[in-house]
Amino acid sequence: MTRVERRHRAPLAGHPRSAPAPWVLATASWLTTVDHKRIGILYGVTAFAFFLLGGLEALVIRLQLAAPGAHVVSAGTYNALFTMHGTTMVFLAIMPLNAAFFNYMVPLLIGARDVAFPRLNALSYWIFLVGGLFLNASFLAGTPPDVGWFGYANLTSKQFSPTQGVDFWLLSLLILGVSSMIAAINFIVTILNMHAPGMRLMRMPVFVWMTLVVQFLIVLAFPPITVGLIFLMFDRFFSTHFYDVAAGGDLHLWQHLFWIFGHPEVYILILPAFGIVSEVLPTFARKPLFGAPVVIYSGVLIGFFGFGVWSHHMFAAGMGPVADAAFSVATMLIAIPTGVKIFNWLATLWGGTIRATTALHFAVGLVGLFTIGGLSGIMHASPPVDLQQTDSYFVVAHLHYVLIGGSLFGLFAGAYYWWPKMTGRFLDERLGKLNFWILFAGFNTTFFPQHYLGAIGMPRRIYTYAEATGWTLWNAVSTVGAFGIAAGVLVFMVNAWRSLRAGAPAPADPWDGRTLEWRTSSPPPPHDFDTIPPILGRDTFWREKYGPRGVPPAPAHERIHLPAPSHWPVVVGLGMAVSAVGALTHGTIVLVGALVTVVGIFRFALEHHRTPAHAHQIGGLGLDHRKVAMWVFLGSECFLFGTLIATYLAYRGKSVVGPEPHEILNIPLTTISTFDLLMSSLLMVLALAAVERDDRRQARLWLFGTAFFGLIFLGFQAWEFTQFVGEGLTLQRNLFGSTFFVLTGFHGGHVTVGVVWLLSLWLLDLRGRLGATDAVKVEVAGLYWHFVDVVWIVIFTLVYLIP
């Protein structure tokens, strides 16, 4: 047994471990940690702080509406409060609280010692922290965003929002999107490629499955909103015309891009809670989850159908009867897999040996409350009903029954369930049940009356109302309930504080659990498991404890690799923060921040060039993590460029002024540059072959040749842009200029990244640090380069060859 193993050897299941000391978050080890469990804790603590901030904003909103004609805050402040409340709760509270459980529990649940990319995992947290702090810095700057959390155009234009509030909002969401994308790729690779040998996909716990579906939703749903935010940024910073009706733009473009993301986002928020409930109920009913494969399939179907229902948010936008009918039917269909889960959970409880723990209370509370929210959601599948209820408090009630009655109650169930595993101490069950009942009563008191308020005509986003409306009583009741929710959260905070200070020590398996996280100590050692656990089927740990005799012995002990801590994720996050600040102040600061970010990325990438923490697979697909990650990333890039191209096609021919494309595009010149870029792909193939056979001279030649051909392409593109500007076509000229320059410019940016990547590999080869064992690095770069070339073929065909 190695020294690391002796130091971190886990006690036998069922025996308490010595009480852990309280965490000291201020130590340097927390700044440089790459341990997935510590990063999970960082996510949880940070997200809970933002949750409290969002809750305070909600309390001020409810105080303002408690009585007619109130003057607690001004109309402008009220607009800022509901904008920040919605944005904070969705992006800074619920999503990262889910991420806290993803980080801490997923490797334990699949029998892995870490995530696939530990340092990328750390980077995702620090970028998330930067985005959250930057958004809330708008309060300090005196210009918080005040356009609603969905930021409808053209309210977000410079004409109607001349302050920097919208700039804070869009830049912070772009930063948070980067964090979410990095984390999603990391978890997809971890789940697919690092589950313990024998844990086939259908043996994975339901929480892991819901995590996997959520990560694919993030990878595929975030590109459209990213493109929408990029368009908004260009409109505000560079005077383009994406959302300018006078120039031929269409305000529906923003709505489509936002809700193509926005409805999958609902399932990004709720599916992790479904996964938690699917773990909690079997444990405390002491029986397997009823129809577990069906629950898994229904979760996958929810994710799939989630991309086909976005326009039910737009029934009032005048899309026409055909579109309304199609999205109405799709909305009704998605209720089927959701309803299946409800019946599976109830069947799990039926006939079980129920232990009424706090975690079970919250799980059952989710089943009941989410059912109410789902029923009101089905109402909105009918366009006439939706038109009646759109922008009313009925929709506010529906949303909160889904996201509080669903997501938040699920998160509390997970907190009470996994708290002993994460801290080594129990939460107090009496305080926990008090927490549940206060929160349950406060929640229903707050939001159930809002169904009635909406039905009698109270609209959303109003900051005051007249006494004659008849809304006074139920607004007062709703405000009382909101403070009940606050009291319930306060009870949880007291319970958590008491647990951390002097809670009862928890053994490794305090609930007689069914899954692998209960097989190791509480809290787990840095390496999670001394030996990779045996997989006997679904609920493998339960089978190991209570199954037939003759359980196979644990695998032979293997070398434990603990990835080294790194400070470069913090540096990259700081660089992005400086760039964001510079975007609102001075261009020089942007360049300084970009320089820090680029240097940090290079040092981050080369920190463990020869000893990457992700080089070791223990199971799963058996593929290199980096190749799987690149394929996932390229899938996301397909949606990014697909959205850019679709926007170009939708706006083609709609320019009000300026030259037409056929009058200005230089097809012969672009044909030559296209041929140059395609030939670079051939050189990339030769470079990979040379590296694989360890022919360093040929490898250097073809790597440099590929990069050189890329530089030639960029030179052609720069010359073409210069010619266009000389002929009067600029970003600001018309819709064609806006869409053309953004589309081709973003492709050029991807080519630039590829050139820098190839030159970095070339320099590594010159220094003797790129051999046959590093061929996968060149292969991954080649996948990216070939993708960029294929995208250009599509752009060239649609923009240059089709009139």
CSV table of C-alpha atoms in Angstrom, one decimal, residues 269-518:
chain,number,residue,atom,x,y,z
A,269,LEU,CA,-33.0,23.1,-13.7
A,270,ILE,CA,-35.5,20.4,-12.9
A,271,LEU,CA,-34.0,17.1,-14.2
A,272,PRO,CA,-31.3,17.0,-11.5
A,273,ALA,CA,-34.1,17.2,-8.8
A,274,PHE,CA,-35.8,14.3,-10.6
A,275,GLY,CA,-32.6,12.4,-10.3
A,276,ILE,CA,-32.2,13.2,-6.6
A,277,VAL,CA,-35.8,12.0,-5.9
A,278,SER,CA,-35.1,8.8,-7.8
A,279,GLU,CA,-32.2,8.1,-5.4
A,280,VAL,CA,-34.0,9.2,-2.1
A,281,LEU,CA,-37.3,7.4,-2.5
A,282,PRO,CA,-35.8,3.9,-3.0
A,283,THR,CA,-33.5,4.3,-0.1
A,284,PHE,CA,-36.2,5.4,2.4
A,285,ALA,CA,-38.8,3.0,1.0
A,286,ARG,CA,-36.2,0.1,1.2
A,287,LYS,CA,-37.1,-1.2,-2.2
A,288,PRO,CA,-35.8,-0.7,-5.8
A,289,LEU,CA,-37.0,2.2,-7.9
A,290,PHE,CA,-40.1,1.0,-9.7
A,291,GLY,CA,-39.4,0.8,-13.4
A,292,ALA,CA,-36.0,2.4,-13.3
A,293,PRO,CA,-35.3,1.9,-17.0
A,294,VAL,CA,-38.6,3.6,-17.8
A,295,VAL,CA,-37.6,6.5,-15.6
A,296,ILE,CA,-34.3,6.8,-17.4
A,297,TYR,CA,-36.0,6.6,-20.9
A,298,SER,CA,-38.5,9.2,-19.8
A,299,GLY,CA,-35.7,11.6,-18.7
A,300,VAL,CA,-34.0,11.2,-22.1
A,301,LEU,CA,-37.3,11.8,-23.9
A,302,ILE,CA,-37.9,15.0,-21.8
A,303,GLY,CA,-34.5,16.2,-22.9
A,304,PHE,CA,-35.2,15.4,-26.6
A,305,PHE,CA,-38.8,16.9,-26.6
A,306,GLY,CA,-37.5,19.9,-24.7
A,307,PHE,CA,-36.0,21.3,-28.0
A,308,GLY,CA,-39.4,21.1,-29.8
A,309,VAL,CA,-41.6,23.2,-27.5
A,310,TRP,CA,-39.9,26.5,-27.2
A,311,SER,CA,-42.5,28.5,-29.1
A,312,HIS,CA,-45.3,27.8,-26.7
A,313,HIS,CA,-43.7,30.8,-24.9
A,314,MET,CA,-44.5,32.8,-28.0
A,315,PHE,CA,-48.2,32.0,-28.7
A,316,ALA,CA,-48.9,35.7,-28.2
A,317,ALA,CA,-46.3,36.7,-30.8
A,318,GLY,CA,-48.5,36.0,-33.8
A,319,MET,CA,-46.8,33.0,-35.3
A,320,GLY,CA,-49.9,31.7,-37.1
A,321,PRO,CA,-52.2,28.8,-36.6
A,322,VAL,CA,-49.9,26.1,-38.1
A,323,ALA,CA,-47.0,26.9,-35.8
A,324,ASP,CA,-49.3,27.3,-32.8
A,325,ALA,CA,-50.9,23.9,-33.5
A,326,ALA,CA,-47.5,22.2,-33.9
A,327,PHE,CA,-46.1,23.6,-30.7
A,328,SER,CA,-49.3,22.9,-28.8
A,329,VAL,CA,-49.2,19.2,-29.7
A,330,ALA,CA,-45.5,19.0,-28.8
A,331,THR,CA,-46.2,20.6,-25.4
A,332,MET,CA,-48.9,18.1,-24.7
A,333,LEU,CA,-46.6,15.2,-25.7
A,334,ILE,CA,-43.8,16.2,-23.4
A,335,ALA,CA,-46.2,15.8,-20.5
A,336,ILE,CA,-46.3,12.1,-21.1
A,337,PRO,CA,-42.7,11.2,-20.0
A,338,THR,CA,-43.0,13.7,-17.1
A,339,GLY,CA,-46.2,12.0,-15.9
A,340,VAL,CA,-44.5,8.6,-16.2
A,341,LYS,CA,-42.0,9.7,-13.5
A,342,ILE,CA,-44.7,10.7,-11.1
A,343,PHE,CA,-46.3,7.3,-11.3
A,344,ASN,CA,-43.0,5.5,-11.0
A,345,TRP,CA,-42.2,7.4,-7.8
A,346,LEU,CA,-45.6,6.7,-6.3
A,347,ALA,CA,-45.2,3.0,-7.2
A,348,THR,CA,-41.8,3.0,-5.5
A,349,LEU,CA,-43.4,4.2,-2.3
A,350,TRP,CA,-46.4,1.9,-2.5
A,351,GLY,CA,-45.8,-1.1,-0.2
A,352,GLY,CA,-42.4,0.1,0.9
A,353,THR,CA,-41.0,0.1,4.4
A,354,ILE,CA,-41.1,3.9,4.7
A,355,ARG,CA,-38.7,5.8,6.9
A,356,ALA,CA,-40.0,9.4,7.2
A,357,THR,CA,-36.7,11.3,7.1
A,358,THR,CA,-36.4,14.9,6.2
A,359,ALA,CA,-35.0,14.0,2.8
A,360,LEU,CA,-38.1,11.8,2.1
A,361,HIS,CA,-40.3,14.7,3.2
A,362,PHE,CA,-38.7,17.0,0.6
A,363,ALA,CA,-38.8,14.3,-2.1
A,364,VAL,CA,-42.5,13.6,-1.6
A,365,GLY,CA,-43.1,17.3,-1.4
A,366,LEU,CA,-41.5,17.7,-4.9
A,367,VAL,CA,-43.8,15.0,-6.3
A,368,GLY,CA,-46.9,16.8,-5.1
A,369,LEU,CA,-45.9,20.4,-5.9
A,370,PHE,CA,-44.4,19.6,-9.2
A,371,THR,CA,-47.6,17.8,-10.2
A,372,ILE,CA,-49.5,21.0,-9.5
A,373,GLY,CA,-47.0,23.0,-11.6
A,374,GLY,CA,-47.2,20.5,-14.4
A,375,LEU,CA,-51.0,20.6,-14.5
A,376,SER,CA,-50.9,24.4,-14.9
A,377,GLY,CA,-48.2,23.9,-17.6
A,378,ILE,CA,-50.5,21.7,-19.6
A,379,MET,CA,-53.1,24.5,-19.6
A,380,HIS,CA,-50.6,26.6,-21.4
A,381,ALA,CA,-50.3,24.1,-24.2
A,382,SER,CA,-53.6,25.5,-25.4
A,383,PRO,CA,-53.0,28.7,-27.4
A,384,PRO,CA,-56.3,30.3,-26.4
A,385,VAL,CA,-55.8,29.6,-22.7
A,386,ASP,CA,-52.2,30.7,-23.0
A,387,LEU,CA,-53.2,34.0,-24.6
A,388,GLN,CA,-55.5,34.6,-21.6
A,389,GLN,CA,-52.8,33.9,-19.1
A,390,THR,CA,-49.7,35.2,-20.8
A,391,ASP,CA,-47.9,37.9,-18.8
A,392,SER,CA,-50.2,37.4,-15.8
A,393,TYR,CA,-49.5,36.2,-12.3
A,394,PHE,CA,-50.9,32.8,-13.3
A,395,VAL,CA,-47.7,32.2,-15.2
A,396,VAL,CA,-45.6,33.5,-12.2
A,397,ALA,CA,-47.4,30.9,-10.0
A,398,HIS,CA,-46.8,28.1,-12.6
A,399,LEU,CA,-43.1,29.0,-13.0
A,400,HIS,CA,-42.5,28.9,-9.2
A,401,TYR,CA,-44.3,25.7,-8.7
A,402,VAL,CA,-41.9,24.1,-11.1
A,403,LEU,CA,-38.7,25.8,-10.0
A,404,ILE,CA,-39.3,26.0,-6.2
A,405,GLY,CA,-41.8,23.2,-5.7
A,406,GLY,CA,-39.6,21.1,-8.1
A,407,SER,CA,-36.0,22.2,-8.3
A,408,LEU,CA,-35.6,23.7,-4.8
A,409,PHE,CA,-37.4,21.0,-3.0
A,410,GLY,CA,-35.3,18.4,-4.8
A,411,LEU,CA,-32.2,20.3,-3.9
A,412,PHE,CA,-33.2,20.3,-0.2
A,413,ALA,CA,-33.9,16.5,-0.5
A,414,GLY,CA,-30.4,16.1,-1.8
A,415,ALA,CA,-28.9,18.3,0.9
A,416,TYR,CA,-30.4,16.3,3.7
A,417,TYR,CA,-29.7,13.0,2.0
A,418,TRP,CA,-26.0,13.6,1.1
A,419,TRP,CA,-25.0,16.0,3.9
A,420,PRO,CA,-23.7,13.2,6.1
A,421,LYS,CA,-21.6,11.9,3.2
A,422,MET,CA,-20.2,15.4,2.4
A,423,THR,CA,-19.5,16.6,6.0
A,424,GLY,CA,-19.3,13.4,8.1
A,425,ARG,CA,-22.0,14.8,10.3
A,426,PHE,CA,-25.8,14.5,10.5
A,427,LEU,CA,-28.3,17.4,10.2
A,428,ASP,CA,-30.8,17.5,13.0
A,429,GLU,CA,-34.0,15.6,11.9
A,430,ARG,CA,-36.3,17.7,14.1
A,431,LEU,CA,-35.1,20.9,12.7
A,432,GLY,CA,-35.1,19.4,9.3
A,433,LYS,CA,-38.8,18.5,9.5
A,434,LEU,CA,-39.6,21.9,10.9
A,435,ASN,CA,-37.6,23.3,7.9
A,436,PHE,CA,-39.8,21.3,5.5
A,437,TRP,CA,-43.2,22.2,7.0
A,438,ILE,CA,-42.4,25.9,7.3
A,439,LEU,CA,-41.1,26.0,3.7
A,440,PHE,CA,-44.0,23.9,2.4
A,441,ALA,CA,-46.6,26.1,4.0
A,442,GLY,CA,-44.8,29.3,3.1
A,443,PHE,CA,-44.4,28.3,-0.5
A,444,ASN,CA,-48.0,27.4,-1.0
A,445,THR,CA,-49.2,30.5,0.8
A,446,THR,CA,-47.0,32.6,-1.5
A,447,PHE,CA,-47.7,31.1,-4.9
A,448,PHE,CA,-51.1,29.3,-4.9
A,449,PRO,CA,-53.0,32.6,-4.5
A,450,GLN,CA,-51.1,34.0,-7.5
A,451,HIS,CA,-53.1,31.6,-9.7
A,452,TYR,CA,-56.2,33.4,-8.7
A,453,LEU,CA,-54.6,36.9,-9.0
A,454,GLY,CA,-53.5,36.0,-12.6
A,455,ALA,CA,-57.0,34.7,-13.4
A,456,ILE,CA,-58.7,37.9,-12.3
A,457,GLY,CA,-56.2,40.0,-14.4
A,458,MET,CA,-53.1,40.9,-12.4
A,459,PRO,CA,-50.3,41.3,-14.9
A,460,ARG,CA,-46.6,40.5,-14.3
A,461,ARG,CA,-43.9,43.1,-13.9
A,462,ILE,CA,-46.1,45.9,-12.4
A,463,TYR,CA,-44.7,47.7,-9.4
A,464,THR,CA,-48.0,49.0,-7.9
A,465,TYR,CA,-51.7,48.7,-8.4
A,466,ALA,CA,-54.9,50.5,-7.4
A,467,GLU,CA,-57.1,49.4,-4.5
A,468,ALA,CA,-60.1,49.1,-6.8
A,469,THR,CA,-58.6,46.1,-8.6
A,470,GLY,CA,-59.5,43.7,-5.8
A,471,TRP,CA,-55.9,42.3,-5.7
A,472,THR,CA,-55.0,43.6,-2.2
A,473,LEU,CA,-56.0,40.6,0.0
A,474,TRP,CA,-54.2,37.9,-2.0
A,475,ASN,CA,-51.1,40.0,-2.5
A,476,ALA,CA,-50.9,40.6,1.2
A,477,VAL,CA,-51.3,36.8,1.8
A,478,SER,CA,-48.6,36.1,-0.8
A,479,THR,CA,-46.2,38.5,0.9
A,480,VAL,CA,-46.8,36.8,4.3
A,481,GLY,CA,-46.0,33.5,2.6
A,482,ALA,CA,-42.8,34.9,1.1
A,483,PHE,CA,-41.5,35.6,4.6
A,484,GLY,CA,-42.5,32.1,5.6
A,485,ILE,CA,-40.2,30.8,2.8
A,486,ALA,CA,-37.4,33.0,4.2
A,487,ALA,CA,-38.1,31.6,7.7
A,488,GLY,CA,-37.8,28.0,6.3
A,489,VAL,CA,-34.5,28.8,4.7
A,490,LEU,CA,-33.3,30.4,8.0
A,491,VAL,CA,-34.1,27.2,9.8
A,492,PHE,CA,-32.0,25.3,7.3
A,493,MET,CA,-29.1,27.7,7.9
A,494,VAL,CA,-29.3,27.2,11.6
A,495,ASN,CA,-29.5,23.4,11.2
A,496,ALA,CA,-26.4,23.5,8.9
A,497,TRP,CA,-24.5,25.7,11.3
A,498,ARG,CA,-25.3,23.5,14.3
A,499,SER,CA,-24.3,20.4,12.3
A,500,LEU,CA,-20.9,21.7,11.2
A,501,ARG,CA,-20.1,22.8,14.8
A,502,ALA,CA,-21.3,19.9,16.8
A,503,GLY,CA,-23.4,17.5,14.7
A,504,ALA,CA,-23.6,13.8,15.4
A,505,PRO,CA,-20.8,12.0,13.5
A,506,ALA,CA,-22.1,10.0,10.5
A,507,PRO,CA,-20.8,6.6,9.5
A,508,ALA,CA,-20.0,5.7,6.0
A,509,ASP,CA,-23.4,4.2,5.3
A,510,PRO,CA,-25.9,6.1,7.5
A,511,TRP,CA,-29.0,5.5,5.5
A,512,ASP,CA,-28.3,1.8,4.5
A,513,GLY,CA,-27.9,3.2,1.0
A,514,ARG,CA,-28.1,1.4,-2.3
A,515,THR,CA,-25.4,3.1,-4.4
A,516,LEU,CA,-21.6,3.4,-4.4
A,517,GLU,CA,-21.1,6.7,-2.6
A,518,TRP,CA,-22.1,4.9,0.6
